[in-house]
Amino acid sequence: MSEILLDSQAFFHNLTLISQHLKTHSTSTRLALVLKDNAYGHGLREIATLARDFGVQDVFVKTHCEAKIVQSLFGSITILYGIPQEPLAPNMAIAINNKEILESLCPGQRVELKVNTGMNRNGISPDEVEEYITLIAQKGLELFGVFSHNGYGDEVGEDFALGCENFHTLKDKVASICAGLGIALPRFHMLNSSGTLRATHIDDDLVRVGIAAYGYLECDIDLEIATQLKPVASLWADRISRKILPKGAKIGYGGKSVLAQESVVSTYDVGYGDGLYRVNEHKNLHTADGQRILPRTSMDCFSCASDMPRICVFDNASLVAREFDTISYEVLTRLSPFIKRTIV
Ligand SMILES: *Cc1c(COP(=O)(O)O)cnc(C)c1O
């Protein structure tokens, strides 16, 4: 059956590269790993285990359900979305984007306050920070972190620096609010992969690295370090059937592929139901060894003029992303969680 191979050496290489960057460009900023969405489609359990082995202590997940899966592996696990239906384990924190979440929590639980510093997506307004922190203190919750998200890490221009400045101002404000309330200073973090790797001076407690750990960067700025990242996941498909078909034979739904000469044609067990984009007659996608994936692909399989028993569908999600006018993130996170993951 189809399989996703996870190259542990590539993963450790990426984490090492990012850690070295942090050593050079920050005082003591820790690398926290983003494990949301099934670890960007790679497999939550597998990537979490590797990350723990590397020494990662702090992670970010999307849901409480994901947090429970990795509960025993990390010192801190932050849940980015949702309202937990049961009390959080002591090493878990929940991101606060609104008052409803705050109201739902019982005393003692850890929260990380999300503040909007210019992306205008999630997070409370900087004007509301004092009100929220006061409420958090009154409710006996632990203000574990205050964070933001810089939505301009990939872009050329001034917005990235502006977001950083806004966060800096916010940190000072939070420090004085906390001092006023007599509560401990929370941890601060804002930067994602591109923000981390383009920054020349970082003074936050953490960076939240996702895509770079998996071997990619979708950044418009040419960064030398981006070229050194190594893709972790490769998708493999196994042969279902093999045929020798004559010149002119039509293949698949609608017969959109027509053989120019007699060929060996095999089918392989990956289709759009497994999360690979559907390849129609307007798309041109090739396997890692350069064989065209013949349109139209099916839900569970594709055809290829190949005689190989097993084929690497892709080992670089960027190439697939380019053909489908999207980004590596989307190609990876679409991969079905039902495909077997194997660490190599
Ligand atoms: C997804 C996400 C990240 C990681 O972003 P990358 O670009 O993959 O490094 C960081 N912070 C938050 C809040 C996120 O949702």
Short mmCIF file of C-alpha atoms and ligand atoms in Angstrom, two decimals:
data_model
loop_
_atom_site.label_atom_id
_atom_site.label_comp_id
_atom_site.label_asym_id
_atom_site.label_seq_id
_atom_site.Cartn_x
_atom_site.Cartn_y
_atom_site.Cartn_z
CA MET A 1 0.00 0.00 0.00
CA SER A 2 0.99 3.62 -0.43
CA GLU A 3 3.30 5.01 2.19
CA ILE A 4 4.79 8.28 3.36
CA LEU A 5 8.45 7.99 4.25
CA LEU A 6 9.74 10.46 6.81
CA ASP A 7 13.43 11.16 6.48
CA SER A 8 14.54 11.55 10.10
CA GLN A 9 18.01 12.79 9.08
CA ALA A 10 16.46 15.54 6.96
CA PHE A 11 14.22 16.53 9.88
CA PHE A 12 17.14 16.67 12.35
CA HIS A 13 19.19 18.54 9.76
CA ASN A 14 16.47 21.21 9.45
CA LEU A 15 16.06 21.56 13.22
CA THR A 16 19.84 21.84 13.62
CA LEU A 17 20.05 24.49 10.92
CA ILE A 18 17.28 26.56 12.54
CA SER A 19 18.81 26.13 16.01
CA GLN A 20 22.16 27.36 14.71
CA HIS A 21 20.45 30.38 13.19
CA LEU A 22 18.89 31.09 16.59
CA LYS A 23 22.24 30.74 18.35
CA THR A 24 23.71 33.35 16.02
CA HIS A 25 20.81 35.79 15.93
CA SER A 26 19.18 35.67 19.34
CA THR A 27 20.08 35.74 22.99
CA SER A 28 18.36 32.60 24.21
CA THR A 29 15.34 32.09 22.01
CA ARG A 30 14.03 28.50 21.96
CA LEU A 31 12.80 26.67 18.91
CA ALA A 32 9.19 25.59 19.38
CA LEU A 33 7.71 23.28 16.79
CA VAL A 34 4.30 23.68 15.19
CA LEU A 35 2.61 20.29 14.98
CA LYS A 36 -0.85 21.42 13.92
CA ASP A 37 -2.82 19.67 11.19
CA ASN A 38 -1.27 16.27 11.71
CA ALA A 39 2.21 17.81 11.78
CA TYR A 40 1.64 19.47 8.39
CA GLY A 41 0.35 16.18 7.04
CA HIS A 42 3.50 14.27 8.02
CA GLY A 43 1.93 12.33 10.90
CA LEU A 44 1.56 13.80 14.37
CA ARG A 45 2.83 10.86 16.42
CA GLU A 46 5.83 10.21 14.20
CA ILE A 47 7.00 13.82 14.00
CA ALA A 48 6.33 14.43 17.70
CA THR A 49 8.50 11.46 18.64
CA LEU A 50 11.35 12.67 16.44
CA ALA A 51 11.00 16.22 17.81
CA ARG A 52 11.14 14.95 21.38
CA ASP A 53 14.27 12.92 20.52
CA PHE A 54 15.84 16.09 19.13
CA GLY A 55 15.11 17.92 22.37
CA VAL A 56 12.16 20.12 21.40
CA GLN A 57 10.28 21.09 24.55
CA ASP A 58 7.50 23.36 23.32
CA VAL A 59 4.96 22.62 20.63
CA PHE A 60 1.83 24.12 19.12
CA VAL A 61 -1.14 22.10 17.94
CA LYS A 62 -4.50 23.01 16.51
CA THR A 63 -6.88 21.15 18.81
CA HIS A 64 -7.16 19.63 22.26
CA CYS A 65 -7.49 16.27 20.55
CA GLU A 66 -4.03 16.70 18.96
CA ALA A 67 -2.63 17.91 22.29
CA LYS A 68 -3.75 14.72 24.04
CA ILE A 69 -1.94 12.58 21.49
CA VAL A 70 1.41 14.21 22.31
CA GLN A 71 0.66 14.95 25.97
CA SER A 72 3.48 12.87 27.43
CA LEU A 73 6.20 14.13 25.08
CA PHE A 74 6.63 17.85 25.75
CA GLY A 75 6.99 20.36 28.54
CA SER A 76 4.47 22.73 26.98
CA ILE A 77 1.75 22.14 24.43
CA THR A 78 -0.30 25.08 23.25
CA ILE A 79 -3.68 24.53 21.64
CA LEU A 80 -4.26 27.23 19.04
CA TYR A 81 -8.00 26.81 18.43
CA GLY A 82 -11.23 25.68 20.02
CA ILE A 83 -12.70 25.55 23.48
CA PRO A 84 -11.56 22.46 25.40
CA GLN A 85 -14.42 20.30 26.66
CA GLU A 86 -12.51 19.07 29.70
CA PRO A 87 -9.81 20.53 31.98
CA LEU A 88 -6.39 20.81 30.37
CA ALA A 89 -3.42 18.76 31.53
CA PRO A 90 -0.89 20.89 33.48
CA ASN A 91 1.51 21.04 30.53
CA MET A 92 -1.17 22.32 28.15
CA ALA A 93 -2.15 25.90 27.43
CA ILE A 94 -5.01 27.27 25.39
CA ALA A 95 -4.78 30.29 23.09
CA ILE A 96 -7.20 33.06 24.00
CA ASN A 97 -8.78 34.82 21.03
CA ASN A 98 -12.03 35.89 22.68
CA LYS A 99 -13.91 36.12 25.98
CA GLU A 100 -15.96 32.96 25.45
CA ILE A 101 -12.86 30.80 25.80
CA LEU A 102 -11.82 32.66 28.94
CA GLU A 103 -15.25 32.19 30.53
CA SER A 104 -15.14 28.45 29.87
CA LEU A 105 -11.92 27.81 31.81
CA CYS A 106 -11.53 26.85 35.44
CA PRO A 107 -8.85 28.36 37.71
CA GLY A 108 -5.27 27.17 37.47
CA GLN A 109 -5.29 26.53 33.75
CA ARG A 110 -2.62 27.94 31.48
CA VAL A 111 -3.53 30.45 28.82
CA GLU A 112 -1.63 32.21 26.07
CA LEU A 113 -3.14 35.50 24.99
CA LYS A 114 -3.18 36.07 21.23
CA VAL A 115 -2.88 39.70 20.21
CA ASN A 116 -3.34 41.23 16.77
CA THR A 117 -0.28 43.27 15.79
CA GLY A 118 -1.16 44.01 12.19
CA MET A 119 -2.26 40.85 10.40
CA ASN A 120 -5.88 41.55 11.32
CA ARG A 121 -6.75 37.87 11.44
CA ASN A 122 -7.05 36.40 14.94
CA GLY A 123 -6.22 37.78 18.35
CA ILE A 124 -7.56 40.54 20.53
CA SER A 125 -6.75 44.17 19.90
CA PRO A 126 -3.75 45.69 21.75
CA ASP A 127 -6.28 48.09 23.35
CA GLU A 128 -7.97 45.16 25.08
CA VAL A 129 -4.82 43.63 26.54
CA GLU A 130 -5.13 45.23 29.96
CA GLU A 131 -8.77 44.16 30.29
CA TYR A 132 -7.95 40.57 29.30
CA ILE A 133 -4.92 40.20 31.54
CA THR A 134 -6.89 41.60 34.46
CA LEU A 135 -9.67 39.10 33.76
CA ILE A 136 -7.15 36.26 33.49
CA ALA A 137 -5.66 37.22 36.86
CA GLN A 138 -9.11 37.58 38.47
CA LYS A 139 -10.16 34.16 37.23
CA GLY A 140 -7.04 32.61 38.75
CA LEU A 141 -5.75 31.48 35.37
CA GLU A 142 -2.04 31.35 34.62
CA LEU A 143 -0.93 33.86 31.99
CA PHE A 144 1.62 31.54 30.42
CA GLY A 145 2.26 33.47 27.22
CA VAL A 146 1.41 36.50 25.13
CA PHE A 147 1.83 36.05 21.42
CA SER A 148 1.13 37.43 18.03
CA HIS A 149 1.56 36.30 14.44
CA ASN A 150 3.47 38.29 11.85
CA GLY A 151 1.63 37.70 8.58
CA TYR A 152 4.36 39.29 6.48
CA GLY A 153 7.27 36.91 7.03
CA ASP A 154 7.21 35.80 3.39
CA GLU A 155 6.85 39.26 1.88
CA VAL A 156 9.28 41.92 0.82
CA GLY A 157 8.39 45.36 2.22
CA GLU A 158 7.95 47.19 5.47
CA ASP A 159 4.98 45.37 6.95
CA PHE A 160 7.15 42.67 8.50
CA ALA A 161 9.27 45.18 10.43
CA LEU A 162 6.15 47.09 11.43
CA GLY A 163 4.62 43.92 12.93
CA CYS A 164 7.85 43.31 14.86
CA GLU A 165 7.79 46.86 16.20
CA ASN A 166 4.17 46.54 17.25
CA PHE A 167 5.00 43.36 19.11
CA HIS A 168 7.91 45.04 20.82
CA THR A 169 5.63 47.82 22.03
CA LEU A 170 3.12 45.22 23.17
CA LYS A 171 5.75 43.39 25.23
CA ASP A 172 6.59 46.57 27.15
CA LYS A 173 2.92 47.20 27.76
CA VAL A 174 2.32 43.65 29.01
CA ALA A 175 5.34 43.90 31.30
CA SER A 176 3.96 46.98 33.00
CA ILE A 177 0.45 45.50 33.28
CA CYS A 178 1.86 42.34 34.87
CA ALA A 179 4.01 44.35 37.27
CA GLY A 180 0.92 46.37 38.23
CA LEU A 181 -1.09 43.21 38.91
CA GLY A 182 1.80 41.48 40.64
CA ILE A 183 1.76 38.49 38.30
CA ALA A 184 4.69 36.76 36.62
CA LEU A 185 5.85 37.91 33.20
CA PRO A 186 4.55 35.52 30.50
CA ARG A 187 6.63 34.13 27.66
CA PHE A 188 6.55 36.05 24.38
CA HIS A 189 6.59 34.76 20.83
CA MET A 190 5.64 35.97 17.38
CA LEU A 191 7.82 34.59 14.59
CA ASN A 192 7.02 31.70 12.26
CA SER A 193 9.58 30.01 9.97
CA SER A 194 10.16 32.79 7.48
CA GLY A 195 10.09 35.45 10.19
CA THR A 196 12.65 33.49 12.18
CA LEU A 197 15.00 32.82 9.30
CA ARG A 198 14.97 36.36 7.93
CA ALA A 199 15.36 38.02 11.33
CA THR A 200 18.82 39.20 12.27
CA HIS A 201 18.00 39.87 15.90
CA ILE A 202 15.41 37.97 17.92
CA ASP A 203 14.70 38.73 21.55
CA ASP A 204 11.52 36.71 22.08
CA ASP A 205 11.40 33.64 24.30
CA LEU A 206 10.32 31.33 21.52
CA VAL A 207 9.88 31.10 17.79
CA ARG A 208 7.08 28.96 16.38
CA VAL A 209 8.59 27.05 13.50
CA GLY A 210 6.44 24.96 11.20
CA ILE A 211 7.16 24.64 7.50
CA ALA A 212 10.96 25.09 7.73
CA ALA A 213 11.25 22.09 10.03
CA TYR A 214 9.52 20.05 7.33
CA GLY A 215 12.01 21.31 4.75
CA TYR A 216 10.36 24.24 2.97
CA LEU A 217 10.11 28.01 2.99
CA GLU A 218 7.63 29.96 0.88
CA CYS A 219 9.49 33.22 1.13
CA ASP A 220 9.77 35.93 -1.52
CA ILE A 221 13.09 37.00 -0.03
CA ASP A 222 16.15 35.06 -1.13
CA LEU A 223 17.52 33.51 2.03
CA GLU A 224 20.63 31.39 1.78
CA ILE A 225 19.41 29.18 4.63
CA ALA A 226 16.22 28.34 2.72
CA THR A 227 18.24 26.53 0.09
CA GLN A 228 19.75 24.29 2.77
CA LEU A 229 16.46 22.94 4.10
CA LYS A 230 15.65 19.34 3.17
CA PRO A 231 12.14 18.01 2.52
CA VAL A 232 11.22 15.41 5.14
CA ALA A 233 8.27 13.62 3.54
CA SER A 234 8.12 11.60 0.35
CA LEU A 235 4.99 9.92 -0.96
CA TRP A 236 5.27 6.42 -2.42
CA ALA A 237 2.71 4.38 -4.33
CA ASP A 238 2.62 0.66 -5.06
CA ARG A 239 1.58 -0.96 -8.28
CA ILE A 240 -1.96 -2.31 -8.54
CA SER A 241 -1.88 -3.60 -12.11
CA ARG A 242 0.40 -3.75 -15.14
CA LYS A 243 -0.65 -3.87 -18.80
CA ILE A 244 0.98 -3.78 -22.20
CA LEU A 245 -1.25 -1.47 -24.22
CA PRO A 246 -1.11 -0.80 -27.97
CA LYS A 247 -0.51 2.52 -29.69
CA GLY A 248 -3.71 4.60 -29.58
CA ALA A 249 -5.04 2.97 -26.40
CA LYS A 250 -7.04 5.34 -24.22
CA ILE A 251 -6.53 5.30 -20.49
CA GLY A 252 -8.74 6.14 -17.53
CA TYR A 253 -11.94 8.17 -17.15
CA GLY A 254 -12.89 9.84 -20.41
CA GLY A 255 -9.87 8.32 -22.15
CA LYS A 256 -7.95 11.58 -21.92
CA SER A 257 -4.56 9.93 -22.16
CA VAL A 258 -3.87 8.27 -25.52
CA LEU A 259 -0.73 6.23 -26.05
CA ALA A 260 1.60 7.46 -28.79
CA GLN A 261 3.21 4.01 -28.94
CA GLU A 262 2.83 0.58 -27.45
CA SER A 263 3.76 0.89 -23.77
CA VAL A 264 3.80 -0.80 -20.45
CA VAL A 265 1.29 1.07 -18.32
CA SER A 266 0.90 0.45 -14.61
CA THR A 267 -1.56 1.80 -12.08
CA TYR A 268 -0.49 2.88 -8.59
CA ASP A 269 -2.47 3.15 -5.38
CA VAL A 270 -2.56 6.90 -4.76
CA GLY A 271 -5.38 9.14 -5.95
CA TYR A 272 -7.12 12.34 -5.04
CA GLY A 273 -8.88 10.55 -2.17
CA ASP A 274 -5.43 10.20 -0.59
CA GLY A 275 -4.92 13.94 -0.75
CA LEU A 276 -2.92 14.19 -3.95
CA TYR A 277 -4.44 16.80 -6.25
CA ARG A 278 -6.54 15.40 -9.09
CA VAL A 279 -4.53 15.54 -12.29
CA ASN A 280 -6.77 16.35 -15.24
CA GLU A 281 -5.84 16.90 -18.88
CA HIS A 282 -4.83 20.51 -18.16
CA LYS A 283 -2.23 19.56 -15.58
CA ASN A 284 1.25 18.27 -16.01
CA LEU A 285 2.56 16.37 -13.04
CA HIS A 286 5.50 13.99 -12.96
CA THR A 287 6.66 11.43 -10.44
CA ALA A 288 9.98 12.00 -8.71
CA ASP A 289 11.72 9.93 -11.42
CA GLY A 290 10.16 12.02 -14.17
CA GLN A 291 7.26 9.84 -15.37
CA ARG A 292 4.13 11.74 -16.32
CA ILE A 293 1.13 11.00 -14.10
CA LEU A 294 -1.44 10.31 -16.78
CA PRO A 295 -4.66 12.29 -16.69
CA ARG A 296 -7.22 11.84 -15.43
CA THR A 297 -6.26 10.44 -12.07
CA SER A 298 -8.87 8.58 -10.02
CA MET A 299 -9.89 8.74 -6.38
CA ASP A 300 -7.64 5.84 -5.43
CA CYS A 301 -5.14 5.42 -8.23
CA PHE A 302 -3.24 6.90 -11.13
CA SER A 303 -1.71 5.45 -14.27
CA CYS A 304 1.82 5.86 -15.47
CA ALA A 305 3.88 4.52 -18.38
CA SER A 306 6.11 2.71 -15.94
CA ASP A 307 7.11 -0.83 -15.12
CA MET A 308 8.23 -0.07 -11.58
CA PRO A 309 6.60 -2.02 -8.73
CA ARG A 310 6.79 1.08 -6.51
CA ILE A 311 7.00 4.70 -7.52
CA CYS A 312 7.87 7.90 -5.69
CA VAL A 313 4.95 10.27 -6.36
CA PHE A 314 6.85 13.22 -4.93
CA ASP A 315 9.79 13.92 -2.70
CA ASN A 316 9.48 17.69 -3.03
CA ALA A 317 6.05 19.17 -2.38
CA SER A 318 7.09 22.50 -3.95
CA LEU A 319 7.03 20.99 -7.42
CA VAL A 320 3.49 19.73 -6.92
CA ALA A 321 2.51 23.07 -5.42
CA ARG A 322 3.82 24.93 -8.45
CA GLU A 323 1.71 22.91 -10.87
CA PHE A 324 -1.42 23.44 -8.79
CA ASP A 325 -0.80 27.12 -8.13
CA THR A 326 -0.56 26.69 -4.39
CA ILE A 327 2.03 26.38 -1.63
CA SER A 328 3.88 23.44 -0.13
CA TYR A 329 1.82 23.78 3.06
CA GLU A 330 -1.36 22.87 1.21
CA VAL A 331 0.14 19.93 -0.68
CA LEU A 332 1.45 18.47 2.58
CA THR A 333 -1.54 19.07 4.86
CA ARG A 334 -3.88 17.45 2.33
CA LEU A 335 -2.12 14.09 2.65
CA SER A 336 -4.59 11.62 4.08
CA PRO A 337 -3.94 10.64 7.70
CA PHE A 338 -4.83 7.07 6.67
CA ILE A 339 -1.66 6.63 4.63
CA LYS A 340 0.96 4.70 6.57
CA ARG A 341 3.86 6.82 7.83
CA THR A 342 7.28 5.23 8.20
CA ILE A 343 10.31 6.87 9.73
CA VAL A 344 13.53 6.10 7.87
C1 LIG B 1 1.00 27.69 11.46
C2 LIG B 1 1.47 28.64 12.44
C3 LIG B 1 2.85 28.89 12.62
C4 LIG B 1 3.93 28.26 11.78
O1 LIG B 1 4.07 28.89 10.55
P1 LIG B 1 5.17 28.41 9.51
O2 LIG B 1 5.08 29.41 8.43
O3 LIG B 1 4.75 27.06 9.06
O4 LIG B 1 6.47 28.37 10.21
C5 LIG B 1 3.22 29.74 13.65
N1 LIG B 1 2.31 30.32 14.43
C6 LIG B 1 0.99 30.11 14.28
C7 LIG B 1 0.04 30.79 15.20
C8 LIG B 1 0.52 29.28 13.28
O5 LIG B 1 -0.79 29.10 13.14
#
